[in-house]
Amino acid sequence: MRKEKFYLTTTLPYVNAEPHIGHALEFVQADAIVRYQKNKLGKENVFFNVGTDEHGLKIYQKAKEEGVSIQDFIDKYAQRFKDYCKLFFVEYDNFYRTSSEEHSIAAQKFWNACAEKGDIYKKKYGGLYCVGCERFLTEKELVDGKCPDHGTVPEYKEEENYFFRLSKYREPLLKWLDSNKGIIKPATCYDELRKIISEIEDISISRVKENLPWGIDVPDDPTQVFYVWFDALTNYVNVVGYSTDEDRLKEWWPAVQLFGPDNLRFQGAIWQGMLESAGLPHTKMLLRHGMVLGEDGRKMSKSLGNVVSPFVQEEKYGGEVVRFYLLAGISTFADSSYKESDLVNMYNARLANNYGNLLNRVIHLANAKEVEINNESTVETSFKERVDSYKKTITDLYDAYELSSACEQIDALADYGNKYITEKEPWSKDKTLEECGEILNNLSYLLKTVTELYSPIIPVSADKARNALEKREKIILFPTLDK
Ligand SMILES: [Zn+2]
């Protein structure tokens, strides 16, 4: 039987600015899911794609502003995102760049597949265009005549563009969604997506090259280039062999797709229509993570002064502590505030005082009393069952992508260990050496389990903990943070 394959991709950040805390959230969530799956299925059966979206008007203009060549500009920012992944221990299998030659070729083949289906046509179009959004806005979207996202007055533009017959897929997509109710998380997104799909219209997918020299050429029409997102979206299938390796594509596609709050329309509707047009299966699972809000509970913005810099945070606490907080303290699917005081409290409570403390106590006592630990075959049955039942709950949560809830339960398991040691008092003079050994050996099993379950969340510390436990080395893994 063919071994189960697991492919996860993030969205590709647009490289016109520095990475922000929302990127960190998406990357570390993706990485934690992937690490869990690699432990479960074996590394060779899991594929993890990240990358950068590198075409479009904003990049063209930004590079001009900075007085550098486009190539230098995108290289610089792609590298920034690679470095950023390293900071937070994000180990991708592939870093996809849409400026590559292979991407252009595959995107053009995707276009041709849609065109052959009769889903692409040319049309004159006039409307209000926002440069910031790189798209035409409808009257309905405007607030006081301005783009709600950029606060600028859009300019009237007339162009002849290619359009994608998305409306043709309205009914098929509704049918697909209705028969796959569990395909999107959080479940509260379902109605929102259904509404988006029920309102989809044909969309413009190209620009006049004269206005936008930085894009992929439309096949057989050198006067037009791809609209940036129409090429970027195809990366999810291109990376696993679309148009180059049919077998590889079948092996890996469809993927689990993780994306941010603003991306539901693109990932859940437009991309799904494109897939259907190209004759490809729909995405396996749509995961929309929450938004990281400022300490005041509002959307981060420079004008509110509530922006959290991931670089400052990393310097202050280290990448792994920030990563831990993003996964455990920030709700996986709901919007939540980034609060440094919560970060410190949660780290101290869960890692320093709970898990770390238990690890130290067990290793220290085992050495002081010279008893055997790490012998799984002699763990008390009832104790083992209890630990394994926690483990089942936690792996179920991981399988359901519920990362913050999984973290909560891992903490509960470590807490169970601390309560057990306090109640059993293995250090007490009343305990025989045999009894003491039994208690500590039970706890070493619990600690091994906690460590394994924490390894997708805090991979570096989990490695150190595993090592310390095996070698019975005293180690302060989680020094308490000052409030
Ligand atoms: Zn805009």
GROMACS .gro file of N, CA, C and O in nm, residues 277-326:
model
  200
  277SER      N    1  -1.085   2.455  -1.310
  277SER     CA    2  -1.067   2.485  -1.451
  277SER      C    3  -0.951   2.405  -1.510
  277SER      O    4  -0.959   2.353  -1.621
  278ALA      N    5  -0.843   2.393  -1.433
  278ALA     CA    6  -0.725   2.321  -1.482
  278ALA      C    7  -0.738   2.170  -1.467
  278ALA      O    8  -0.645   2.096  -1.500
  279GLY      N    9  -0.853   2.127  -1.415
  279GLY     CA   10  -0.876   1.983  -1.402
  279GLY      C   11  -0.800   1.918  -1.289
  279GLY      O   12  -0.766   1.799  -1.295
  280LEU      N   13  -0.774   1.996  -1.183
  280LEU     CA   14  -0.700   1.943  -1.069
  280LEU      C   15  -0.790   1.931  -0.946
  280LEU      O   16  -0.888   2.005  -0.934
  281PRO      N   17  -0.758   1.838  -0.854
  281PRO     CA   18  -0.839   1.825  -0.733
  281PRO      C   19  -0.832   1.951  -0.645
  281PRO      O   20  -0.731   2.023  -0.650
  282HIS      N   21  -0.935   1.972  -0.568
  282HIS     CA   22  -0.937   2.085  -0.474
  282HIS      C   23  -0.836   2.063  -0.362
  282HIS      O   24  -0.794   1.951  -0.335
  283THR      N   25  -0.804   2.174  -0.295
  283THR     CA   26  -0.718   2.171  -0.177
  283THR      C   27  -0.775   2.072  -0.074
  283THR      O   28  -0.896   2.061  -0.060
  284LYS      N   29  -0.684   2.001  -0.003
  284LYS     CA   30  -0.728   1.901   0.093
  284LYS      C   31  -0.791   1.964   0.216
  284LYS      O   32  -0.892   1.917   0.268
  285MET      N   33  -0.729   2.072   0.262
  285MET     CA   34  -0.777   2.135   0.384
  285MET      C   35  -0.739   2.282   0.381
  285MET      O   36  -0.627   2.317   0.346
  286LEU      N   37  -0.834   2.368   0.418
  286LEU     CA   38  -0.808   2.511   0.424
  286LEU      C   39  -0.800   2.553   0.570
  286LEU      O   40  -0.898   2.538   0.644
  287LEU      N   41  -0.685   2.604   0.611
  287LEU     CA   42  -0.668   2.646   0.749
  287LEU      C   43  -0.646   2.796   0.754
  287LEU      O   44  -0.544   2.845   0.705
  288ARG      N   45  -0.742   2.865   0.811
  288ARG     CA   46  -0.724   3.011   0.821
  288ARG      C   47  -0.686   3.046   0.965
  288ARG      O   48  -0.768   3.035   1.055
  289HIS      N   49  -0.561   3.086   0.981
  289HIS     CA   50  -0.517   3.121   1.117
  289HIS      C   51  -0.570   3.259   1.155
  289HIS      O   52  -0.617   3.335   1.069
  290GLY      N   53  -0.560   3.291   1.283
  290GLY     CA   54  -0.610   3.419   1.332
  290GLY      C   55  -0.513   3.532   1.306
  290GLY      O   56  -0.406   3.514   1.245
  291MET      N   57  -0.552   3.648   1.349
  291MET     CA   58  -0.467   3.766   1.333
  291MET      C   59  -0.402   3.797   1.467
  291MET      O   60  -0.466   3.787   1.572
  292VAL      N   61  -0.273   3.835   1.464
  292VAL     CA   62  -0.207   3.877   1.587
  292VAL      C   63  -0.238   4.025   1.607
  292VAL      O   64  -0.201   4.109   1.526
  293LEU      N   65  -0.311   4.054   1.715
  293LEU     CA   66  -0.352   4.192   1.741
  293LEU      C   67  -0.254   4.258   1.837
  293LEU      O   68  -0.175   4.192   1.904
  294GLY      N   69  -0.261   4.389   1.845
  294GLY     CA   70  -0.178   4.464   1.939
  294GLY      C   71  -0.222   4.436   2.081
  294GLY      O   72  -0.327   4.376   2.106
  295GLU      N   73  -0.141   4.482   2.176
  295GLU     CA   74  -0.169   4.461   2.318
  295GLU      C   75  -0.307   4.516   2.356
  295GLU      O   76  -0.375   4.463   2.443
  296ASP      N   77  -0.348   4.622   2.285
  296ASP     CA   78  -0.476   4.686   2.314
  296ASP      C   79  -0.594   4.613   2.249
  296ASP      O   80  -0.707   4.660   2.253
  297GLY      N   81  -0.566   4.500   2.184
  297GLY     CA   82  -0.675   4.425   2.121
  297GLY      C   83  -0.716   4.478   1.986
  297GLY      O   84  -0.815   4.434   1.928
  298ARG      N   85  -0.641   4.576   1.934
  298ARG     CA   86  -0.675   4.632   1.803
  298ARG      C   87  -0.574   4.585   1.699
  298ARG      O   88  -0.464   4.542   1.732
  299LYS      N   89  -0.617   4.594   1.574
  299LYS     CA   90  -0.529   4.557   1.463
  299LYS      C   91  -0.402   4.642   1.473
  299LYS      O   92  -0.408   4.762   1.497
  300MET      N   93  -0.286   4.579   1.455
  300MET     CA   94  -0.162   4.654   1.466
  300MET      C   95  -0.150   4.757   1.355
  300MET      O   96  -0.175   4.726   1.239
  301SER      N   97  -0.113   4.877   1.393
  301SER     CA   98  -0.087   4.979   1.291
  301SER      C   99   0.008   5.083   1.347
  301SER      O  100   0.011   5.110   1.467
  302LYS      N  101   0.087   5.138   1.256
  302LYS     CA  102   0.187   5.238   1.297
  302LYS      C  103   0.120   5.355   1.366
  302LYS      O  104   0.170   5.406   1.466
  303SER      N  105   0.004   5.396   1.314
  303SER     CA  106  -0.059   5.515   1.371
  303SER      C  107  -0.110   5.490   1.512
  303SER      O  108  -0.116   5.582   1.594
  304LEU      N  109  -0.146   5.365   1.544
  304LEU     CA  110  -0.189   5.335   1.680
  304LEU      C  111  -0.069   5.309   1.773
  304LEU      O  112  -0.083   5.305   1.895
  305GLY      N  113   0.047   5.290   1.712
  305GLY     CA  114   0.168   5.267   1.793
  305GLY      C  115   0.166   5.135   1.867
  305GLY      O  116   0.229   5.119   1.971
  306ASN      N  117   0.092   5.037   1.815
  306ASN     CA  118   0.082   4.909   1.886
  306ASN      C  119   0.147   4.794   1.809
  306ASN      O  120   0.112   4.678   1.828
  307VAL      N  121   0.240   4.828   1.720
  307VAL     CA  122   0.303   4.724   1.638
  307VAL      C  123   0.410   4.650   1.719
  307VAL      O  124   0.494   4.713   1.784
  308VAL      N  125   0.404   4.518   1.719
  308VAL     CA  126   0.506   4.437   1.786
  308VAL      C  127   0.608   4.395   1.682
  308VAL      O  128   0.573   4.336   1.579
  309SER      N  129   0.735   4.426   1.706
  309SER     CA  130   0.840   4.385   1.612
  309SER      C  131   0.889   4.244   1.646
  309SER      O  132   0.939   4.221   1.756
  310PRO      N  133   0.878   4.152   1.552
  310PRO     CA  134   0.926   4.016   1.579
  310PRO      C  135   1.077   4.013   1.603
  310PRO      O  136   1.127   3.929   1.677
  311PHE      N  137   1.148   4.108   1.541
  311PHE     CA  138   1.293   4.111   1.557
  311PHE      C  139   1.331   4.155   1.698
  311PHE      O  140   1.422   4.101   1.760
  312VAL      N  141   1.259   4.256   1.749
  312VAL     CA  142   1.284   4.302   1.886
  312VAL      C  143   1.251   4.191   1.986
  312VAL      O  144   1.325   4.165   2.080
  313GLN      N  145   1.138   4.125   1.962
  313GLN     CA  146   1.096   4.016   2.050
  313GLN      C  147   1.198   3.903   2.052
  313GLN      O  148   1.231   3.848   2.156
  314GLU      N  149   1.247   3.870   1.933
  314GLU     CA  150   1.343   3.761   1.923
  314GLU      C  151   1.471   3.795   1.997
  314GLU      O  152   1.529   3.712   2.067
  315GLU      N  153   1.514   3.921   1.986
  315GLU     CA  154   1.637   3.962   2.052
  315GLU      C  155   1.621   3.959   2.203
  315GLU      O  156   1.711   3.924   2.277
  316LYS      N  157   1.503   3.993   2.247
  316LYS     CA  158   1.477   4.003   2.390
  316LYS      C  159   1.461   3.865   2.456
  316LYS      O  160   1.513   3.843   2.565
  317TYR      N  161   1.389   3.776   2.390
  317TYR     CA  162   1.355   3.649   2.455
  317TYR      C  163   1.414   3.526   2.388
  317TYR      O  164   1.408   3.417   2.444
  318GLY      N  165   1.465   3.543   2.266
  318GLY     CA  166   1.511   3.427   2.190
  318GLY      C  167   1.399   3.374   2.103
  318GLY      O  168   1.281   3.383   2.138
  319GLY      N  169   1.438   3.319   1.988
  319GLY     CA  170   1.340   3.274   1.890
  319GLY      C  171   1.247   3.167   1.942
  319GLY      O  172   1.128   3.164   1.909
  320GLU      N  173   1.299   3.077   2.024
  320GLU     CA  174   1.216   2.965   2.066
  320GLU      C  175   1.108   3.006   2.167
  320GLU      O  176   0.998   2.950   2.167
  321VAL      N  177   1.141   3.102   2.250
  321VAL     CA  178   1.041   3.149   2.348
  321VAL      C  179   0.929   3.223   2.275
  321VAL      O  180   0.810   3.203   2.305
  322VAL      N  181   0.966   3.305   2.178
  322VAL     CA  182   0.864   3.376   2.100
  322VAL      C  183   0.778   3.274   2.023
  322VAL      O  184   0.655   3.283   2.018
  323ARG      N  185   0.845   3.177   1.967
  323ARG     CA  186   0.775   3.071   1.895
  323ARG      C  187   0.677   2.998   1.987
  323ARG      O  188   0.562   2.974   1.951
  324PHE      N  189   0.725   2.965   2.107
  324PHE     CA  190   0.638   2.897   2.205
  324PHE      C  191   0.514   2.982   2.233
  324PHE      O  192   0.401   2.932   2.233
  325TYR      N  193   0.535   3.110   2.255
  325TYR     CA  194   0.421   3.197   2.286
  325TYR      C  195   0.324   3.207   2.167
  325TYR      O  196   0.202   3.203   2.185
  326LEU      N  197   0.379   3.219   2.047
  326LEU     CA  198   0.291   3.229   1.929
  326LEU      C  199   0.205   3.104   1.914
  326LEU      O  200   0.089   3.111   1.871
   0.00000   0.00000   0.00000
